[in-house]
Tab-separated table of C-alpha atoms in Angstrom:
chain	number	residue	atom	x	y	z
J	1	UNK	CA	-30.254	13.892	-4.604
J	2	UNK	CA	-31.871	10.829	-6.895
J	3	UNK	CA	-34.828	10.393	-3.965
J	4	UNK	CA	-33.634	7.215	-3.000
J	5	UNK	CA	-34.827	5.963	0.362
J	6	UNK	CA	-33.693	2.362	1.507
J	7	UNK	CA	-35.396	1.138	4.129
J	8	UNK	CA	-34.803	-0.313	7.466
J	9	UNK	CA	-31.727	1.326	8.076
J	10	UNK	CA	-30.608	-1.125	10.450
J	11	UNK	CA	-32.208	-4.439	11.531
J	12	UNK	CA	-30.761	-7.407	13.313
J	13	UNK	CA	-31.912	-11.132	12.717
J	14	UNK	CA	-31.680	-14.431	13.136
J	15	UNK	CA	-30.024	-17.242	10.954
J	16	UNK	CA	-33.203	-19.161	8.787
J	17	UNK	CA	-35.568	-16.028	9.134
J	18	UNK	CA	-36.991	-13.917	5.726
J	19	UNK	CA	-36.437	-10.675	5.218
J	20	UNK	CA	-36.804	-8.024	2.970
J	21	UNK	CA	-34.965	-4.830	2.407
J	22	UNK	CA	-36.986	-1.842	0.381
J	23	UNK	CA	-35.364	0.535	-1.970
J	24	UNK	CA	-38.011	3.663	-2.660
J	25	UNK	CA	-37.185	5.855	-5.528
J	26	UNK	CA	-39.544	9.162	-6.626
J	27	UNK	CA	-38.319	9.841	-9.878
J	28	UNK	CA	-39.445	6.757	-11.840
J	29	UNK	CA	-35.938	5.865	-13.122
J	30	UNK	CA	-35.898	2.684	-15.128
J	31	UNK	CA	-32.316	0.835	-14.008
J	32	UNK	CA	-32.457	0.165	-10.188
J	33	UNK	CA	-30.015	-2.070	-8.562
J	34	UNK	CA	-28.979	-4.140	-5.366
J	35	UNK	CA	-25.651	-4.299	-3.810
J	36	UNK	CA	-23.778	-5.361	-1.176
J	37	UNK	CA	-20.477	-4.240	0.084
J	38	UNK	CA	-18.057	-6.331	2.680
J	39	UNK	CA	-14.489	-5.439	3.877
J	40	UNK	CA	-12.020	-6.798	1.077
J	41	UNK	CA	-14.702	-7.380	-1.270
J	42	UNK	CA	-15.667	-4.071	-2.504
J	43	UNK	CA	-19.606	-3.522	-3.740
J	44	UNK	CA	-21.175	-6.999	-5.703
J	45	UNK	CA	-24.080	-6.800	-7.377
J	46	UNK	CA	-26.916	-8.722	-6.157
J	47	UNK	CA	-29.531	-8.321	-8.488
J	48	UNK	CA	-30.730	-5.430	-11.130
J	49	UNK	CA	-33.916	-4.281	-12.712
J	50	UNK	CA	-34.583	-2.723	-16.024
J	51	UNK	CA	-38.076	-2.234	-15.765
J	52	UNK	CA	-41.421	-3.334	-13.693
J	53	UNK	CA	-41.432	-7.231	-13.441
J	54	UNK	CA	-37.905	-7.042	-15.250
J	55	UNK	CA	-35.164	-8.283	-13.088
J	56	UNK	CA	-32.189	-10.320	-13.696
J	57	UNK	CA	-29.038	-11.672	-11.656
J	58	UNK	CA	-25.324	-10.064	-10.778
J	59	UNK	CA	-21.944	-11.674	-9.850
J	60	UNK	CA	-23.630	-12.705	-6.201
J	61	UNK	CA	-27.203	-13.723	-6.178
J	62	UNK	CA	-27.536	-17.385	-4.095
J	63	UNK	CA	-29.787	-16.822	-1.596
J	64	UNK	CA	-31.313	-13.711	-3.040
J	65	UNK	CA	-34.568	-13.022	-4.551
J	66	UNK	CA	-35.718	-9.719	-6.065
J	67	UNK	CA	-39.402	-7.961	-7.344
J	68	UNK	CA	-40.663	-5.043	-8.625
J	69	UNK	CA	-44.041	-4.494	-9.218
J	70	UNK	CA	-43.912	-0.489	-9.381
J	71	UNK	CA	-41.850	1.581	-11.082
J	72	UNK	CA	-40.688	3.192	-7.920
J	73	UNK	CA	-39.855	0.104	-5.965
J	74	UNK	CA	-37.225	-2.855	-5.661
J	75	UNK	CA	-37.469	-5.630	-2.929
J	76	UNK	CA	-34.714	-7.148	-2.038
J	77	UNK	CA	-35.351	-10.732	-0.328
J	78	UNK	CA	-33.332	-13.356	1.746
J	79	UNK	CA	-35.409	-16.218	2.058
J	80	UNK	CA	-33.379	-17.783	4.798
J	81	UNK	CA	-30.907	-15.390	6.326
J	82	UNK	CA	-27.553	-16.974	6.819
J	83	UNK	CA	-24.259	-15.335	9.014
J	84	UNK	CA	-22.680	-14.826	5.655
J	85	UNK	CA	-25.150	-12.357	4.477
J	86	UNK	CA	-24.495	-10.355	7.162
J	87	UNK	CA	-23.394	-6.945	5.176
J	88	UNK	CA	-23.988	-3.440	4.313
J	89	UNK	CA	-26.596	-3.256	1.849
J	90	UNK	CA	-26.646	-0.302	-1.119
J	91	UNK	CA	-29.477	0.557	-3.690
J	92	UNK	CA	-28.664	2.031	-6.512
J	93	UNK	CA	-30.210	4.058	-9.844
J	94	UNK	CA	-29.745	5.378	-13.255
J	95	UNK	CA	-30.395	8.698	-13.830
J	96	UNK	CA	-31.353	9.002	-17.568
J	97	UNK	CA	-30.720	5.100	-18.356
J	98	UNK	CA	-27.987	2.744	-18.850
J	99	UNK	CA	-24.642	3.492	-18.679
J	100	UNK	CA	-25.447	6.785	-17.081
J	101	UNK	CA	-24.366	7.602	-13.736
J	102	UNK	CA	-24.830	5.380	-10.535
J	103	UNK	CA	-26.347	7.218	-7.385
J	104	UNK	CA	-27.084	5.737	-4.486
J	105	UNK	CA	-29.095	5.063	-0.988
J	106	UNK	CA	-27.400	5.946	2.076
J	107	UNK	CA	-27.629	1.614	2.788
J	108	UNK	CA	-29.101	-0.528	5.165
J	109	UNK	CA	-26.540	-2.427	7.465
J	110	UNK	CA	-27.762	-6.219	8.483
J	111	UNK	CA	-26.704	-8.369	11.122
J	112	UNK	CA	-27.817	-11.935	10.816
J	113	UNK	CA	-27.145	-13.603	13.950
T	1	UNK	CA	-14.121	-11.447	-15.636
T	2	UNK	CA	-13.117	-7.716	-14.703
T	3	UNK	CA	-11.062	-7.287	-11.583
T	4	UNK	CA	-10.427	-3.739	-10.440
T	5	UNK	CA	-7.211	-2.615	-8.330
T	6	UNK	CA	-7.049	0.524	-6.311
T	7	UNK	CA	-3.168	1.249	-4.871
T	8	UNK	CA	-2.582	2.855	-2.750
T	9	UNK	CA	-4.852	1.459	-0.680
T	10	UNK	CA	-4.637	4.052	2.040
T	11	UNK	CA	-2.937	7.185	1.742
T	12	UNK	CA	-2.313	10.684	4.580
T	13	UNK	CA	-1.273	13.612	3.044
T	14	UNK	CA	-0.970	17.096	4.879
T	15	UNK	CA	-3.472	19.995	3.806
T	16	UNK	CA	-2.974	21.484	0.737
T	17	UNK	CA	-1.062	19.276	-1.542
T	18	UNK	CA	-1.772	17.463	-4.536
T	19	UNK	CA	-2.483	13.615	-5.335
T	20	UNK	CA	-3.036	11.203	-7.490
T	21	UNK	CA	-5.509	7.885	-6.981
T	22	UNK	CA	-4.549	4.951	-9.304
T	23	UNK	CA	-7.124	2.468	-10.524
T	24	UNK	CA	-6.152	-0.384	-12.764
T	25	UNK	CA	-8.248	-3.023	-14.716
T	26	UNK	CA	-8.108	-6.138	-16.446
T	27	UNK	CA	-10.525	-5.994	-19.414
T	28	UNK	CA	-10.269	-2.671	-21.286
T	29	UNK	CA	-13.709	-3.304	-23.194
T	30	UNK	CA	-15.085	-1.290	-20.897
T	31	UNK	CA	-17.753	1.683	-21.933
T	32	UNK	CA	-16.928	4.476	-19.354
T	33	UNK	CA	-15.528	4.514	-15.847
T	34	UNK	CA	-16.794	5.990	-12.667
T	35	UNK	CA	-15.373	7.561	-9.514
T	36	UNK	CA	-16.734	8.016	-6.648
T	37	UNK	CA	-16.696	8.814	-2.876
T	38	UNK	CA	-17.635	7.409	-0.225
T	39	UNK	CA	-17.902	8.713	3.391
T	40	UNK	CA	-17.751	6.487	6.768
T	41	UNK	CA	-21.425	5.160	7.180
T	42	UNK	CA	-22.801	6.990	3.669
T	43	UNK	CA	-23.744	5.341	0.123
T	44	UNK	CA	-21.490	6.253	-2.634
T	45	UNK	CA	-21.286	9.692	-4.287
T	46	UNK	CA	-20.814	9.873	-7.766
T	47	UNK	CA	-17.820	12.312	-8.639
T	48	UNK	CA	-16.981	11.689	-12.378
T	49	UNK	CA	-18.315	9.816	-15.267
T	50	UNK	CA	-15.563	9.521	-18.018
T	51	UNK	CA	-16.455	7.945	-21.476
T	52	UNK	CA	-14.132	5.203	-23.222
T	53	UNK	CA	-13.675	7.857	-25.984
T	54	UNK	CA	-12.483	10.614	-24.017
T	55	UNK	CA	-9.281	11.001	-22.015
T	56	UNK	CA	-10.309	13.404	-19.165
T	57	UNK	CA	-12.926	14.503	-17.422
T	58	UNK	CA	-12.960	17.627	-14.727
T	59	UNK	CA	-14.879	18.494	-12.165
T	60	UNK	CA	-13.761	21.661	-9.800
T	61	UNK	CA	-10.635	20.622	-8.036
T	62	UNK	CA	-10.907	16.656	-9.163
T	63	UNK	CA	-9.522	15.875	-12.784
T	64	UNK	CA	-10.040	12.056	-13.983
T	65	UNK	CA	-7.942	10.189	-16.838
T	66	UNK	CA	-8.662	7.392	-18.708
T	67	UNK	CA	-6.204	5.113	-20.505
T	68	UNK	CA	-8.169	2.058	-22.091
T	69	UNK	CA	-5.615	0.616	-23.869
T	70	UNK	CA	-3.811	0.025	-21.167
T	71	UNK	CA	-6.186	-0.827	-18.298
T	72	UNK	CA	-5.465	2.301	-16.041
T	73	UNK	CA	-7.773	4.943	-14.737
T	74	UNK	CA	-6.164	8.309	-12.254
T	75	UNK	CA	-8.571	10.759	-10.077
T	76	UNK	CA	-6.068	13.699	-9.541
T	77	UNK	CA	-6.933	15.877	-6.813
T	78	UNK	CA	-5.522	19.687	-6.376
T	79	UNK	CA	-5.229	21.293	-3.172
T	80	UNK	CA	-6.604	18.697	-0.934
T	81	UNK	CA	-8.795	19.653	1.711
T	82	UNK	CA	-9.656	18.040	5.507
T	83	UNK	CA	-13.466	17.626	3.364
T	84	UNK	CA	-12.126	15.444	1.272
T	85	UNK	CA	-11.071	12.880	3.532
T	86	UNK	CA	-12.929	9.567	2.304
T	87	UNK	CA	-12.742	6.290	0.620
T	88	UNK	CA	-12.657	6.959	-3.215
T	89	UNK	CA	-13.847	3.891	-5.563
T	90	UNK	CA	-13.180	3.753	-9.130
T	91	UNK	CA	-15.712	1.453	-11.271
T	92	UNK	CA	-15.319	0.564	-15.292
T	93	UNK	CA	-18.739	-0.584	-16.679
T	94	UNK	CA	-18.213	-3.178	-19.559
T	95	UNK	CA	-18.908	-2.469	-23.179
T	96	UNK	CA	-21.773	-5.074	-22.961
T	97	UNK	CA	-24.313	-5.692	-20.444
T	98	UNK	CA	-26.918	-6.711	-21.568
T	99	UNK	CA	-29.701	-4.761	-20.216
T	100	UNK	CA	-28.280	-3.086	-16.678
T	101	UNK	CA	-25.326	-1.407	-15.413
T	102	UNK	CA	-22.833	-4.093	-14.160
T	103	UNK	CA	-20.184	-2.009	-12.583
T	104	UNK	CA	-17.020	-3.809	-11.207
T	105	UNK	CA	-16.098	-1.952	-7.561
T	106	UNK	CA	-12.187	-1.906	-6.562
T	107	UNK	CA	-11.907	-1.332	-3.109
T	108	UNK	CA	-10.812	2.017	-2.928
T	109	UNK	CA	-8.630	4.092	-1.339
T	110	UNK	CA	-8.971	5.673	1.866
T	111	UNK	CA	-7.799	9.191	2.075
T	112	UNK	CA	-6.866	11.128	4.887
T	113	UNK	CA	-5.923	14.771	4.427
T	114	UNK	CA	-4.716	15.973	7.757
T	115	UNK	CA	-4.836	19.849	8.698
């Protein structure tokens, strides 16, 4: 277990509202990333982080912001929730640094009405 | 770009025997390869981490192979179980990334193993 806690679990919206998703970690890993995962699409990455204040884009990041101000946290933003970001949505870490292996939160699954 | 291909896509096998998961991909620049599992409603558990350089990796009852040259990736399982019943995903990580982990996902394969 990495101690990775994503958080809401669940949460239902409407189209042109904010909102952020929260991905906790308690073992200060460096490399934390933001996926998403849709039925004949597989997981995307969103956005990653390599360090506090160091973030940087992946294959699907329109409409997505990112920060990390601690170590221990990544915030995932939609400024303006659209229908097609409704999907499941992973966090993910390195344990031990790049290229090591991916583990990940159990996901947060939104609905954007 | 790297596109990932997981066949079969589904597969039901009876308790007991042994299988093979495929995973092909297009750029073999890649620095290792991942599998992992994934159960209905769950995140993704890593199984096996296997480097460019080597040619298998084991892990109890799950045995991974890695082919670069050719693009081609296998997760061999021996005497399945009804516990092993998931969605399996197989995920090459290029040789450069520039500062983070940009995995390609296929789409996996869903496996049944039926008592």
């Amino acid at each position: 277990d990495a101690g990775i806690t994503q958080s809401p679990r669940h949460k239902v919206t409407e189209t042109g509202t904010p909102v952020t998703l929260r991905c906790h970690q308690t073992e200060n890993h460096r490399y934390m990333y933001w996926y998403r995962q849709d039925p004949g699409h597989g997981l995307r990455l969103i956005h990653y982080s390599y360090g506090v204040k160091d973030t940087d884009k992946g294959e699907v990041s329109d409409g997505y912001s990112v920060s990390r101000s601690k170590t221990e946290d990544f915030l995932l933003t939609l400024e303006s929730a659209t229908s097609s970001q409704t999907s499941v949505y992973f966090c993910a870490i390195s344990e031990g640094g790049l290229y090591e292996k991916l583990f990940f939160g159990s996901g947060t699954q939104l609905s954007v009405l | 770009k790297q596109e990932v291909t997981q066949i079969p896509a589904a597969l039901s096998v009876p308790e007991g025997e042994n299988l093979v998961l495929n995973c092909s991909f297009t750029d073999s620049a890649i620095y290792n390869l991942q599998w992992f599992r994934q159960d209905p409603g769950k995140g993704l558990t890593s199984l096996l981490l296997i480097q460019s350089s080597q040619r298998e990796q084991t892990s109890g009852r799950l045995n991974a192979s890695l082919d670069k040259s050719s693009g081609r990736s296998t997760l061999y399982i021996a005497a399945s179980q009804p516990g092993d019943s998931a969605t399996y995903l197989c995920a090459p990580t290029p040789g450069l990334t520039g500062g983070g982990n940009k995995l390609t996902f296929g789409t996996g394969t869903q496996l049944k193993v039926e008592l």
